[in-house]
Amino acid sequence: MSQNRIIQPDMTVLDIVSRFRSTEKIFKHWDEKAGECICCNSLFDDLDTLAEKYGLPLADLLSQLEWEAKKG
C-alpha cells in the first residue's frame, strides 16, 4: 500500500473508527453488503480480514475510508 495513505489494510476497524470517528458511517454503508453490523461483529478485524470475511472489495473500502478520514 502507498506510504501516503492514512488508512492501511492492516488497521483494525477499531483503530480506524477511534482515530477517525466520521468513518463509522462508511462501515455502516457496507453493513448491508456484509449482512451484519461490521462495527458490532468485526471491531477487531483488520481491513484485509474484513474484506475477505464478507467478500467486500478492499480497494473500494480503502478509498472510501481514506476519503472520509482526510475530509474529517
PDB file of N, CA, C, O and CB in Angstrom:
ATOM      1  N   MET A   1       0.828  -1.193   0.000  1.00  0.00           N
ATOM      2  CA  MET A   1       0.000   0.000   0.000  1.00  0.00           C
ATOM      3  C   MET A   1       0.869   1.253   0.000  1.00  0.00           C
ATOM      4  O   MET A   1       2.022   1.236   0.432  1.00  0.00           O
ATOM      5  CB  MET A   1      -0.940   0.000   1.209  1.00  0.00           C
ATOM      6  N   SER A   2       0.307   2.294  -0.477  1.00  0.00           N
ATOM      7  CA  SER A   2       1.018   3.552  -0.578  1.00  0.00           C
ATOM      8  C   SER A   2       1.364   4.111   0.801  1.00  0.00           C
ATOM      9  O   SER A   2       0.560   4.036   1.730  1.00  0.00           O
ATOM     10  CB  SER A   2       0.190   4.557  -1.359  1.00  0.00           C
ATOM     11  N   GLN A   3       2.542   4.658   0.920  1.00  0.00           N
ATOM     12  CA  GLN A   3       3.001   5.219   2.195  1.00  0.00           C
ATOM     13  C   GLN A   3       2.255   6.491   2.576  1.00  0.00           C
ATOM     14  O   GLN A   3       2.221   6.850   3.753  1.00  0.00           O
ATOM     15  CB  GLN A   3       4.486   5.507   2.128  1.00  0.00           C
ATOM     16  N   ASN A   4       1.650   7.185   1.600  1.00  0.00           N
ATOM     17  CA  ASN A   4       0.964   8.441   1.921  1.00  0.00           C
ATOM     18  C   ASN A   4      -0.488   8.227   2.327  1.00  0.00           C
ATOM     19  O   ASN A   4      -1.211   9.194   2.568  1.00  0.00           O
ATOM     20  CB  ASN A   4       1.023   9.379   0.736  1.00  0.00           C
ATOM     21  N   ARG A   5      -0.918   6.986   2.403  1.00  0.00           N
ATOM     22  CA  ARG A   5      -2.277   6.685   2.871  1.00  0.00           C
ATOM     23  C   ARG A   5      -2.308   6.721   4.399  1.00  0.00           C
ATOM     24  O   ARG A   5      -1.377   6.272   5.067  1.00  0.00           O
ATOM     25  CB  ARG A   5      -2.753   5.294   2.345  1.00  0.00           C
ATOM     26  N   ILE A   6      -3.396   7.264   4.930  1.00  0.00           N
ATOM     27  CA  ILE A   6      -3.545   7.246   6.390  1.00  0.00           C
ATOM     28  C   ILE A   6      -4.323   6.020   6.852  1.00  0.00           C
ATOM     29  O   ILE A   6      -4.250   5.637   8.020  1.00  0.00           O
ATOM     30  CB  ILE A   6      -4.248   8.521   6.871  1.00  0.00           C
ATOM     31  N   ILE A   7      -5.067   5.406   5.936  1.00  0.00           N
ATOM     32  CA  ILE A   7      -5.783   4.167   6.230  1.00  0.00           C
ATOM     33  C   ILE A   7      -5.051   3.029   5.525  1.00  0.00           C
ATOM     34  O   ILE A   7      -4.867   3.059   4.308  1.00  0.00           O
ATOM     35  CB  ILE A   7      -7.290   4.248   5.775  1.00  0.00           C
ATOM     36  N   GLN A   8      -4.639   2.033   6.290  1.00  0.00           N
ATOM     37  CA  GLN A   8      -3.875   0.903   5.757  1.00  0.00           C
ATOM     38  C   GLN A   8      -4.666  -0.395   5.947  1.00  0.00           C
ATOM     39  O   GLN A   8      -5.457  -0.497   6.885  1.00  0.00           O
ATOM     40  CB  GLN A   8      -2.485   0.802   6.452  1.00  0.00           C
ATOM     41  N   PRO A   9      -4.468  -1.377   5.081  1.00  0.00           N
ATOM     42  CA  PRO A   9      -5.205  -2.640   5.167  1.00  0.00           C
ATOM     43  C   PRO A   9      -4.983  -3.423   6.459  1.00  0.00           C
ATOM     44  O   PRO A   9      -5.804  -4.266   6.818  1.00  0.00           O
ATOM     45  CB  PRO A   9      -4.832  -3.501   4.017  1.00  0.00           C
ATOM     46  N   ASP A  10      -3.879  -3.151   7.162  1.00  0.00           N
ATOM     47  CA  ASP A  10      -3.610  -3.879   8.402  1.00  0.00           C
ATOM     48  C   ASP A  10      -4.202  -3.194   9.635  1.00  0.00           C
ATOM     49  O   ASP A  10      -4.018  -3.667  10.757  1.00  0.00           O
ATOM     50  CB  ASP A  10      -2.119  -4.043   8.583  1.00  0.00           C
ATOM     51  N   MET A  11      -4.909  -2.084   9.432  1.00  0.00           N
ATOM     52  CA  MET A  11      -5.562  -1.392  10.540  1.00  0.00           C
ATOM     53  C   MET A  11      -6.884  -2.079  10.862  1.00  0.00           C
ATOM     54  O   MET A  11      -7.586  -2.543   9.963  1.00  0.00           O
ATOM     55  CB  MET A  11      -5.792   0.105  10.201  1.00  0.00           C
ATOM     56  N   THR A  12      -7.219  -2.142  12.146  1.00  0.00           N
ATOM     57  CA  THR A  12      -8.499  -2.741  12.546  1.00  0.00           C
ATOM     58  C   THR A  12      -9.614  -1.702  12.428  1.00  0.00           C
ATOM     59  O   THR A  12      -9.367  -0.498  12.352  1.00  0.00           O
ATOM     60  CB  THR A  12      -8.422  -3.296  14.001  1.00  0.00           C
ATOM     61  N   VAL A  13     -10.834  -2.202  12.416  1.00  0.00           N
ATOM     62  CA  VAL A  13     -11.998  -1.321  12.402  1.00  0.00           C
ATOM     63  C   VAL A  13     -11.932  -0.389  13.616  1.00  0.00           C
ATOM     64  O   VAL A  13     -12.200   0.807  13.495  1.00  0.00           O
ATOM     65  CB  VAL A  13     -13.326  -2.147  12.404  1.00  0.00           C
ATOM     66  N   LEU A  14     -11.581  -0.928  14.773  1.00  0.00           N
ATOM     67  CA  LEU A  14     -11.464  -0.120  15.992  1.00  0.00           C
ATOM     68  C   LEU A  14     -10.411   0.975  15.835  1.00  0.00           C
ATOM     69  O   LEU A  14     -10.655   2.121  16.213  1.00  0.00           O
ATOM     70  CB  LEU A  14     -11.115  -1.012  17.190  1.00  0.00           C
ATOM     71  N   ASP A  15      -9.243   0.640  15.283  1.00  0.00           N
ATOM     72  CA  ASP A  15      -8.188   1.640  15.052  1.00  0.00           C
ATOM     73  C   ASP A  15      -8.729   2.804  14.228  1.00  0.00           C
ATOM     74  O   ASP A  15      -8.521   3.972  14.556  1.00  0.00           O
ATOM     75  CB  ASP A  15      -6.972   1.000  14.337  1.00  0.00           C
ATOM     76  N   ILE A  16      -9.419   2.459  13.166  1.00  0.00           N
ATOM     77  CA  ILE A  16      -9.893   3.471  12.221  1.00  0.00           C
ATOM     78  C   ILE A  16     -10.983   4.337  12.836  1.00  0.00           C
ATOM     79  O   ILE A  16     -10.899   5.564  12.790  1.00  0.00           O
ATOM     80  CB  ILE A  16     -10.411   2.807  10.949  1.00  0.00           C
ATOM     81  N   VAL A  17     -11.997   3.716  13.404  1.00  0.00           N
ATOM     82  CA  VAL A  17     -13.122   4.472  13.958  1.00  0.00           C
ATOM     83  C   VAL A  17     -12.685   5.311  15.158  1.00  0.00           C
ATOM     84  O   VAL A  17     -13.191   6.416  15.351  1.00  0.00           O
ATOM     85  CB  VAL A  17     -14.256   3.520  14.367  1.00  0.00           C
ATOM     86  N   SER A  18     -11.764   4.809  15.956  1.00  0.00           N
ATOM     87  CA  SER A  18     -11.328   5.594  17.118  1.00  0.00           C
ATOM     88  C   SER A  18     -10.485   6.798  16.702  1.00  0.00           C
ATOM     89  O   SER A  18     -10.527   7.835  17.364  1.00  0.00           O
ATOM     90  CB  SER A  18     -10.530   4.712  18.082  1.00  0.00           C
ATOM     91  N   ARG A  19      -9.723   6.675  15.618  1.00  0.00           N
ATOM     92  CA  ARG A  19      -8.901   7.800  15.140  1.00  0.00           C
ATOM     93  C   ARG A  19      -9.691   8.755  14.251  1.00  0.00           C
ATOM     94  O   ARG A  19      -9.457   9.963  14.264  1.00  0.00           O
ATOM     95  CB  ARG A  19      -7.690   7.277  14.373  1.00  0.00           C
ATOM     96  N   PHE A  20     -10.623   8.209  13.484  1.00  0.00           N
ATOM     97  CA  PHE A  20     -11.377   8.997  12.504  1.00  0.00           C
ATOM     98  C   PHE A  20     -12.862   8.679  12.686  1.00  0.00           C
ATOM     99  O   PHE A  20     -13.418   7.859  11.954  1.00  0.00           O
ATOM    100  CB  PHE A  20     -10.905   8.688  11.026  1.00  0.00           C
ATOM    101  N   ARG A  21     -13.487   9.311  13.635  1.00  0.00           N
ATOM    102  CA  ARG A  21     -14.854   8.991  14.044  1.00  0.00           C
ATOM    103  C   ARG A  21     -15.844   9.000  12.880  1.00  0.00           C
ATOM    104  O   ARG A  21     -16.773   8.194  12.848  1.00  0.00           O
ATOM    105  CB  ARG A  21     -15.310   9.968  15.098  1.00  0.00           C
ATOM    106  N   SER A  22     -15.649   9.902  11.934  1.00  0.00           N
ATOM    107  CA  SER A  22     -16.602  10.026  10.826  1.00  0.00           C
ATOM    108  C   SER A  22     -16.592   8.809   9.892  1.00  0.00           C
ATOM    109  O   SER A  22     -17.502   8.648   9.078  1.00  0.00           O
ATOM    110  CB  SER A  22     -16.294  11.279  10.026  1.00  0.00           C
ATOM    111  N   THR A  23     -15.571   7.954  10.006  1.00  0.00           N
ATOM    112  CA  THR A  23     -15.514   6.761   9.145  1.00  0.00           C
ATOM    113  C   THR A  23     -16.554   5.717   9.537  1.00  0.00           C
ATOM    114  O   THR A  23     -16.817   4.785   8.777  1.00  0.00           O
ATOM    115  CB  THR A  23     -14.122   6.139   9.201  1.00  0.00           C
ATOM    116  N   GLU A  24     -17.141   5.867  10.710  1.00  0.00           N
ATOM    117  CA  GLU A  24     -18.163   4.904  11.137  1.00  0.00           C
ATOM    118  C   GLU A  24     -19.287   4.821  10.110  1.00  0.00           C
ATOM    119  O   GLU A  24     -19.835   3.743   9.878  1.00  0.00           O
ATOM    120  CB  GLU A  24     -18.733   5.294  12.517  1.00  0.00           C
ATOM    121  N   LYS A  25     -19.635   5.950   9.494  1.00  0.00           N
ATOM    122  CA  LYS A  25     -20.719   5.930   8.503  1.00  0.00           C
ATOM    123  C   LYS A  25     -20.330   5.141   7.254  1.00  0.00           C
ATOM    124  O   LYS A  25     -21.203   4.607   6.570  1.00  0.00           O
ATOM    125  CB  LYS A  25     -21.103   7.360   8.114  1.00  0.00           C
ATOM    126  N   ILE A  26     -19.047   5.059   6.949  1.00  0.00           N
ATOM    127  CA  ILE A  26     -18.600   4.243   5.812  1.00  0.00           C
ATOM    128  C   ILE A  26     -18.819   2.765   6.137  1.00  0.00           C
ATOM    129  O   ILE A  26     -19.320   2.012   5.302  1.00  0.00           O
ATOM    130  CB  ILE A  26     -17.094   4.518   5.480  1.00  0.00           C
ATOM    131  N   PHE A  27     -18.447   2.354   7.340  1.00  0.00           N
ATOM    132  CA  PHE A  27     -18.687   0.960   7.743  1.00  0.00           C
ATOM    133  C   PHE A  27     -20.183   0.655   7.747  1.00  0.00           C
ATOM    134  O   PHE A  27     -20.594  -0.424   7.321  1.00  0.00           O
ATOM    135  CB  PHE A  27     -18.083   0.683   9.141  1.00  0.00           C
ATOM    136  N   LYS A  28     -20.995   1.590   8.220  1.00  0.00           N
ATOM    137  CA  LYS A  28     -22.449   1.379   8.227  1.00  0.00           C
ATOM    138  C   LYS A  28     -22.977   1.212   6.806  1.00  0.00           C
ATOM    139  O   LYS A  28     -23.893   0.424   6.568  1.00  0.00           O
ATOM    140  CB  LYS A  28     -23.165   2.556   8.924  1.00  0.00           C
ATOM    141  N   HIS A  29     -22.404   1.946   5.871  1.00  0.00           N
ATOM    142  CA  HIS A  29     -22.790   1.821   4.461  1.00  0.00           C
ATOM    143  C   HIS A  29     -22.550   0.392   3.961  1.00  0.00           C
ATOM    144  O   HIS A  29     -23.337  -0.125   3.167  1.00  0.00           O
ATOM    145  CB  HIS A  29     -22.000   2.832   3.592  1.00  0.00           C
ATOM    146  N   TRP A  30     -21.481  -0.242   4.416  1.00  0.00           N
ATOM    147  CA  TRP A  30     -21.127  -1.591   3.971  1.00  0.00           C
ATOM    148  C   TRP A  30     -21.843  -2.687   4.756  1.00  0.00           C
ATOM    149  O   TRP A  30     -21.728  -3.859   4.400  1.00  0.00           O
ATOM    150  CB  TRP A  30     -19.636  -1.788   4.083  1.00  0.00           C
ATOM    151  N   ASP A  31     -22.574  -2.342   5.808  1.00  0.00           N
ATOM    152  CA  ASP A  31     -23.284  -3.341   6.621  1.00  0.00           C
ATOM    153  C   ASP A  31     -24.231  -4.203   5.798  1.00  0.00           C
ATOM    154  O   ASP A  31     -24.289  -5.417   5.989  1.00  0.00           O
ATOM    155  CB  ASP A  31     -24.063  -2.654   7.721  1.00  0.00           C
ATOM    156  N   GLU A  32     -24.969  -3.589   4.889  1.00  0.00           N
ATOM    157  CA  GLU A  32     -25.945  -4.349   4.097  1.00  0.00           C
ATOM    158  C   GLU A  32     -25.249  -5.401   3.232  1.00  0.00           C
ATOM    159  O   GLU A  32     -25.705  -6.540   3.145  1.00  0.00           O
ATOM    160  CB  GLU A  32     -26.773  -3.398   3.207  1.00  0.00           C
ATOM    161  N   LYS A  33     -24.170  -5.022   2.611  1.00  0.00           N
ATOM    162  CA  LYS A  33     -23.406  -5.972   1.787  1.00  0.00           C
ATOM    163  C   LYS A  33     -22.813  -7.080   2.659  1.00  0.00           C
ATOM    164  O   LYS A  33     -22.769  -8.240   2.250  1.00  0.00           O
ATOM    165  CB  LYS A  33     -22.279  -5.240   1.011  1.00  0.00           C
ATOM    166  N   ALA A  34     -22.358  -6.720   3.855  1.00  0.00           N
ATOM    167  CA  ALA A  34     -21.767  -7.692   4.773  1.00  0.00           C
ATOM    168  C   ALA A  34     -22.835  -8.606   5.381  1.00  0.00           C
ATOM    169  O   ALA A  34     -22.545  -9.743   5.754  1.00  0.00           O
ATOM    170  CB  ALA A  34     -20.999  -6.970   5.884  1.00  0.00           C
ATOM    171  N   GLY A  35     -24.048  -8.114   5.477  1.00  0.00           N
ATOM    172  CA  GLY A  35     -25.122  -8.905   6.051  1.00  0.00           C
ATOM    173  C   GLY A  35     -25.217  -8.809   7.562  1.00  0.00           C
ATOM    174  O   GLY A  35     -26.004  -9.518   8.188  1.00  0.00           O
ATOM    175  N   GLU A  36     -24.424  -7.940   8.139  1.00  0.00           N
ATOM    176  CA  GLU A  36     -24.472  -7.707   9.584  1.00  0.00           C
ATOM    177  C   GLU A  36     -23.732  -6.415   9.907  1.00  0.00           C
ATOM    178  O   GLU A  36     -23.065  -5.835   9.051  1.00  0.00           O
ATOM    179  CB  GLU A  36     -23.854  -8.906  10.367  1.00  0.00           C
ATOM    180  N   CYS A  37     -23.858  -5.981  11.133  1.00  0.00           N
ATOM    181  CA  CYS A  37     -23.183  -4.759  11.587  1.00  0.00           C
ATOM    182  C   CYS A  37     -21.683  -5.028  11.703  1.00  0.00           C
ATOM    183  O   CYS A  37     -21.246  -5.825  12.533  1.00  0.00           O
ATOM    184  CB  CYS A  37     -23.765  -4.271  12.956  1.00  0.00           C
ATOM    185  N   ILE A  38     -20.912  -4.357  10.867  1.00  0.00           N
ATOM    186  CA  ILE A  38     -19.458  -4.545  10.866  1.00  0.00           C
ATOM    187  C   ILE A  38     -18.852  -4.066  12.186  1.00  0.00           C
ATOM    188  O   ILE A  38     -18.020  -4.755  12.776  1.00  0.00           O
ATOM    189  CB  ILE A  38     -18.817  -3.792   9.680  1.00  0.00           C
ATOM    190  N   CYS A  39     -19.267  -2.888  12.647  1.00  0.00           N
ATOM    191  CA  CYS A  39     -18.704  -2.356  13.889  1.00  0.00           C
ATOM    192  C   CYS A  39     -19.082  -3.209  15.099  1.00  0.00           C
ATOM    193  O   CYS A  39     -18.353  -3.235  16.091  1.00  0.00           O
ATOM    194  CB  CYS A  39     -19.173  -0.921  14.104  1.00  0.00           C
ATOM    195  N   CYS A  40     -20.205  -3.899  15.022  1.00  0.00           N
ATOM    196  CA  CYS A  40     -20.645  -4.762  16.123  1.00  0.00           C
ATOM    197  C   CYS A  40     -19.910  -6.106  16.127  1.00  0.00           C
ATOM    198  O   CYS A  40     -19.568  -6.625  17.189  1.00  0.00           O
ATOM    199  CB  CYS A  40     -22.152  -4.997  16.034  1.00  0.00           C
ATOM    200  N   ASN A  41     -19.672  -6.661  14.955  1.00  0.00           N
ATOM    201  CA  ASN A  41     -19.180  -8.034  14.848  1.00  0.00           C
ATOM    202  C   ASN A  41     -17.737  -8.190  14.379  1.00  0.00           C
ATOM    203  O   ASN A  41     -17.181  -9.286  14.443  1.00  0.00           O
ATOM    204  CB  ASN A  41     -20.047  -8.775  13.931  1.00  0.00           C
ATOM    205  N   SER A  42     -17.130  -7.111  13.910  1.00  0.00           N
ATOM    206  CA  SER A  42     -15.769  -7.229  13.363  1.00  0.00           C
ATOM    207  C   SER A  42     -14.866  -6.091  13.824  1.00  0.00           C
ATOM    208  O   SER A  42     -13.943  -5.698  13.111  1.00  0.00           O
ATOM    209  CB  SER A  42     -15.816  -7.257  11.839  1.00  0.00           C
ATOM    210  N   LEU A  43     -15.127  -5.579  14.985  1.00  0.00           N
ATOM    211  CA  LEU A  43     -14.392  -4.426  15.504  1.00  0.00           C
ATOM    212  C   LEU A  43     -12.884  -4.660  15.573  1.00  0.00           C
ATOM    213  O   LEU A  43     -12.099  -3.728  15.401  1.00  0.00           O
ATOM    214  CB  LEU A  43     -14.907  -4.071  16.875  1.00  0.00           C
ATOM    215  N   PHE A  44     -12.487  -5.897  15.823  1.00  0.00           N
ATOM    216  CA  PHE A  44     -11.067  -6.193  15.997  1.00  0.00           C
ATOM    217  C   PHE A  44     -10.424  -6.798  14.752  1.00  0.00           C
ATOM    218  O   PHE A  44      -9.254  -7.182  14.777  1.00  0.00           O
ATOM    219  CB  PHE A  44     -10.885  -7.130  17.158  1.00  0.00           C
ATOM    220  N   ASP A  45     -11.192  -6.883  13.659  1.00  0.00           N
ATOM    221  CA  ASP A  45     -10.645  -7.389  12.391  1.00  0.00           C
ATOM    222  C   ASP A  45      -9.916  -6.270  11.666  1.00  0.00           C
ATOM    223  O   ASP A  45     -10.342  -5.115  11.694  1.00  0.00           O
ATOM    224  CB  ASP A  45     -11.768  -7.973  11.492  1.00  0.00           C
ATOM    225  N   ASP A  46      -8.806  -6.626  11.014  1.00  0.00           N
ATOM    226  CA  ASP A  46      -8.172  -5.639  10.147  1.00  0.00           C
ATOM    227  C   ASP A  46      -8.928  -5.614   8.818  1.00  0.00           C
ATOM    228  O   ASP A  46      -9.747  -6.492   8.545  1.00  0.00           O
ATOM    229  CB  ASP A  46      -6.652  -5.965   9.929  1.00  0.00           C
ATOM    230  N   LEU A  47      -8.650  -4.612   8.005  1.00  0.00           N
ATOM    231  CA  LEU A  47      -9.410  -4.441   6.766  1.00  0.00           C
ATOM    232  C   LEU A  47      -9.201  -5.592   5.790  1.00  0.00           C
ATOM    233  O   LEU A  47     -10.135  -5.981   5.090  1.00  0.00           O
ATOM    234  CB  LEU A  47      -9.026  -3.138   6.100  1.00  0.00           C
ATOM    235  N   ASP A  48      -7.989  -6.144   5.732  1.00  0.00           N
ATOM    236  CA  ASP A  48      -7.748  -7.311   4.875  1.00  0.00           C
ATOM    237  C   ASP A  48      -8.671  -8.463   5.258  1.00  0.00           C
ATOM    238  O   ASP A  48      -9.317  -9.064   4.399  1.00  0.00           O
ATOM    239  CB  ASP A  48      -6.276  -7.759   4.972  1.00  0.00           C
ATOM    240  N   THR A  49      -8.727  -8.765   6.544  1.00  0.00           N
ATOM    241  CA  THR A  49      -9.564  -9.853   7.055  1.00  0.00           C
ATOM    242  C   THR A  49     -11.038  -9.545   6.829  1.00  0.00           C
ATOM    243  O   THR A  49     -11.805 -10.413   6.413  1.00  0.00           O
ATOM    244  CB  THR A  49      -9.294 -10.087   8.553  1.00  0.00           C
ATOM    245  N   LEU A  50     -11.424  -8.313   7.104  1.00  0.00           N
ATOM    246  CA  LEU A  50     -12.804  -7.882   6.935  1.00  0.00           C
ATOM    247  C   LEU A  50     -13.270  -8.075   5.488  1.00  0.00           C
ATOM    248  O   LEU A  50     -14.341  -8.632   5.247  1.00  0.00           O
ATOM    249  CB  LEU A  50     -12.954  -6.415   7.351  1.00  0.00           C
ATOM    250  N   ALA A  51     -12.473  -7.619   4.541  1.00  0.00           N
ATOM    251  CA  ALA A  51     -12.833  -7.732   3.124  1.00  0.00           C
ATOM    252  C   ALA A  51     -12.977  -9.188   2.711  1.00  0.00           C
ATOM    253  O   ALA A  51     -13.904  -9.545   1.984  1.00  0.00           O
ATOM    254  CB  ALA A  51     -11.783  -7.041   2.245  1.00  0.00           C
ATOM    255  N   GLU A  52     -12.064 -10.022   3.174  1.00  0.00           N
ATOM    256  CA  GLU A  52     -12.132 -11.443   2.833  1.00  0.00           C
ATOM    257  C   GLU A  52     -13.345 -12.111   3.495  1.00  0.00           C
ATOM    258  O   GLU A  52     -14.064 -12.885   2.863  1.00  0.00           O
ATOM    259  CB  GLU A  52     -10.833 -12.157   3.260  1.00  0.00           C
ATOM    260  N   LYS A  53     -13.555 -11.803   4.754  1.00  0.00           N
ATOM    261  CA  LYS A  53     -14.653 -12.404   5.528  1.00  0.00           C
ATOM    262  C   LYS A  53     -16.022 -12.145   4.899  1.00  0.00           C
ATOM    263  O   LYS A  53     -16.871 -13.034   4.848  1.00  0.00           O
ATOM    264  CB  LYS A  53     -14.641 -11.865   6.953  1.00  0.00           C
ATOM    265  N   TYR A  54     -16.224 -10.909   4.419  1.00  0.00           N
ATOM    266  CA  TYR A  54     -17.530 -10.517   3.892  1.00  0.00           C
ATOM    267  C   TYR A  54     -17.585 -10.428   2.365  1.00  0.00           C
ATOM    268  O   TYR A  54     -18.630 -10.104   1.801  1.00  0.00           O
ATOM    269  CB  TYR A  54     -17.920  -9.198   4.473  1.00  0.00           C
ATOM    270  N   GLY A  55     -16.480 -10.712   1.705  1.00  0.00           N
ATOM    271  CA  GLY A  55     -16.456 -10.624   0.252  1.00  0.00           C
ATOM    272  C   GLY A  55     -16.588  -9.196  -0.258  1.00  0.00           C
ATOM    273  O   GLY A  55     -17.222  -8.948  -1.284  1.00  0.00           O
ATOM    274  N   LEU A  56     -15.983  -8.261   0.467  1.00  0.00           N
ATOM    275  CA  LEU A  56     -16.044  -6.849   0.084  1.00  0.00           C
ATOM    276  C   LEU A  56     -14.826  -6.470  -0.750  1.00  0.00           C
ATOM    277  O   LEU A  56     -13.749  -7.032  -0.551  1.00  0.00           O
ATOM    278  CB  LEU A  56     -16.136  -5.951   1.334  1.00  0.00           C
ATOM    279  N   PRO A  57     -14.975  -5.530  -1.678  1.00  0.00           N
ATOM    280  CA  PRO A  57     -13.836  -5.071  -2.473  1.00  0.00           C
ATOM    281  C   PRO A  57     -12.925  -4.169  -1.625  1.00  0.00           C
ATOM    282  O   PRO A  57     -13.279  -3.032  -1.313  1.00  0.00           O
ATOM    283  CB  PRO A  57     -14.326  -4.313  -3.737  1.00  0.00           C
ATOM    284  N   LEU A  58     -11.771  -4.684  -1.265  1.00  0.00           N
ATOM    285  CA  LEU A  58     -10.855  -3.973  -0.374  1.00  0.00           C
ATOM    286  C   LEU A  58     -10.475  -2.597  -0.916  1.00  0.00           C
ATOM    287  O   LEU A  58     -10.444  -1.626  -0.161  1.00  0.00           O
ATOM    288  CB  LEU A  58      -9.601  -4.798  -0.153  1.00  0.00           C
ATOM    289  N   ALA A  59     -10.190  -2.504  -2.202  1.00  0.00           N
ATOM    290  CA  ALA A  59      -9.773  -1.227  -2.788  1.00  0.00           C
ATOM    291  C   ALA A  59     -10.864  -0.160  -2.627  1.00  0.00           C
ATOM    292  O   ALA A  59     -10.565   0.992  -2.316  1.00  0.00           O
ATOM    293  CB  ALA A  59      -9.431  -1.412  -4.279  1.00  0.00           C
ATOM    294  N   ASP A  60     -12.118  -0.543  -2.838  1.00  0.00           N
ATOM    295  CA  ASP A  60     -13.230   0.407  -2.683  1.00  0.00           C
ATOM    296  C   ASP A  60     -13.392   0.823  -1.227  1.00  0.00           C
ATOM    297  O   ASP A  60     -13.587   2.002  -0.931  1.00  0.00           O
ATOM    298  CB  ASP A  60     -14.541  -0.207  -3.202  1.00  0.00           C
ATOM    299  N   LEU A  61     -13.314  -0.128  -0.337  1.00  0.00           N
ATOM    300  CA  LEU A  61     -13.433   0.156   1.091  1.00  0.00           C
ATOM    301  C   LEU A  61     -12.323   1.096   1.540  1.00  0.00           C
ATOM    302  O   LEU A  61     -12.580   2.077   2.239  1.00  0.00           O
ATOM    303  CB  LEU A  61     -13.394  -1.146   1.908  1.00  0.00           C
ATOM    304  N   LEU A  62     -11.098   0.802   1.145  1.00  0.00           N
ATOM    305  CA  LEU A  62      -9.961   1.656   1.499  1.00  0.00           C
ATOM    306  C   LEU A  62     -10.128   3.073   0.959  1.00  0.00           C
ATOM    307  O   LEU A  62      -9.886   4.048   1.671  1.00  0.00           O
ATOM    308  CB  LEU A  62      -8.663   1.053   0.970  1.00  0.00           C
ATOM    309  N   SER A  63     -10.537   3.179  -0.287  1.00  0.00           N
ATOM    310  CA  SER A  63     -10.714   4.502  -0.909  1.00  0.00           C
ATOM    311  C   SER A  63     -11.758   5.328  -0.170  1.00  0.00           C
ATOM    312  O   SER A  63     -11.545   6.510   0.103  1.00  0.00           O
ATOM    313  CB  SER A  63     -11.118   4.351  -2.382  1.00  0.00           C
ATOM    314  N   GLN A  64     -12.886   4.704   0.151  1.00  0.00           N
ATOM    315  CA  GLN A  64     -13.943   5.424   0.850  1.00  0.00           C
ATOM    316  C   GLN A  64     -13.519   5.841   2.256  1.00  0.00           C
ATOM    317  O   GLN A  64     -13.800   6.958   2.690  1.00  0.00           O
ATOM    318  CB  GLN A  64     -15.193   4.568   0.922  1.00  0.00           C
ATOM    319  N   LEU A  65     -12.844   4.941   2.962  1.00  0.00           N
ATOM    320  CA  LEU A  65     -12.372   5.269   4.309  1.00  0.00           C
ATOM    321  C   LEU A  65     -11.316   6.367   4.269  1.00  0.00           C
ATOM    322  O   LEU A  65     -11.333   7.278   5.097  1.00  0.00           O
ATOM    323  CB  LEU A  65     -11.805   4.021   4.994  1.00  0.00           C
ATOM    324  N   GLU A  66     -10.403   6.284   3.314  1.00  0.00           N
ATOM    325  CA  GLU A  66      -9.352   7.278   3.159  1.00  0.00           C
ATOM    326  C   GLU A  66      -9.962   8.657   2.881  1.00  0.00           C
ATOM    327  O   GLU A  66      -9.581   9.654   3.495  1.00  0.00           O
ATOM    328  CB  GLU A  66      -8.389   6.870   2.022  1.00  0.00           C
ATOM    329  N   TRP A  67     -10.904   8.693   1.954  1.00  0.00           N
ATOM    330  CA  TRP A  67     -11.557   9.947   1.612  1.00  0.00           C
ATOM    331  C   TRP A  67     -12.232  10.561   2.835  1.00  0.00           C
ATOM    332  O   TRP A  67     -12.088  11.754   3.102  1.00  0.00           O
ATOM    333  CB  TRP A  67     -12.580   9.727   0.497  1.00  0.00           C
ATOM    334  N   GLU A  68     -12.962   9.741   3.567  1.00  0.00           N
ATOM    335  CA  GLU A  68     -13.683  10.234   4.750  1.00  0.00           C
ATOM    336  C   GLU A  68     -12.708  10.694   5.840  1.00  0.00           C
ATOM    337  O   GLU A  68     -12.930  11.724   6.478  1.00  0.00           O
ATOM    338  CB  GLU A  68     -14.614   9.136   5.306  1.00  0.00           C
ATOM    339  N   ALA A  69     -11.639   9.937   6.051  1.00  0.00           N
ATOM    340  CA  ALA A  69     -10.657  10.302   7.088  1.00  0.00           C
ATOM    341  C   ALA A  69      -9.972  11.625   6.747  1.00  0.00           C
ATOM    342  O   ALA A  69      -9.746  12.448   7.634  1.00  0.00           O
ATOM    343  CB  ALA A  69      -9.597   9.186   7.249  1.00  0.00           C
ATOM    344  N   LYS A  70      -9.645  11.835   5.491  1.00  0.00           N
ATOM    345  CA  LYS A  70      -8.978  13.090   5.083  1.00  0.00           C
ATOM    346  C   LYS A  70      -9.953  14.264   5.121  1.00  0.00           C
ATOM    347  O   LYS A  70      -9.564  15.398   5.403  1.00  0.00           O
ATOM    348  CB  LYS A  70      -8.379  12.952   3.663  1.00  0.00           C
ATOM    349  N   LYS A  71     -11.209  13.983   4.838  1.00  0.00           N
ATOM    350  CA  LYS A  71     -12.236  15.019   4.864  1.00  0.00           C
ATOM    351  C   LYS A  71     -12.454  15.497   6.290  1.00  0.00           C
ATOM    352  O   LYS A  71     -12.624  16.685   6.562  1.00  0.00           O
ATOM    353  CB  LYS A  71     -13.554  14.499   4.263  1.00  0.00           C
ATOM    354  N   GLY A  72     -12.440  14.505   7.197  1.00  0.00           N
ATOM    355  CA  GLY A  72     -12.529  14.630   8.609  1.00  0.00           C
ATOM    356  C   GLY A  72     -13.232  15.687   9.256  1.00  0.00           C
ATOM    357  O   GLY A  72     -13.272  15.739  10.485  1.00  0.00           O
TER     358      GLY A  72
END
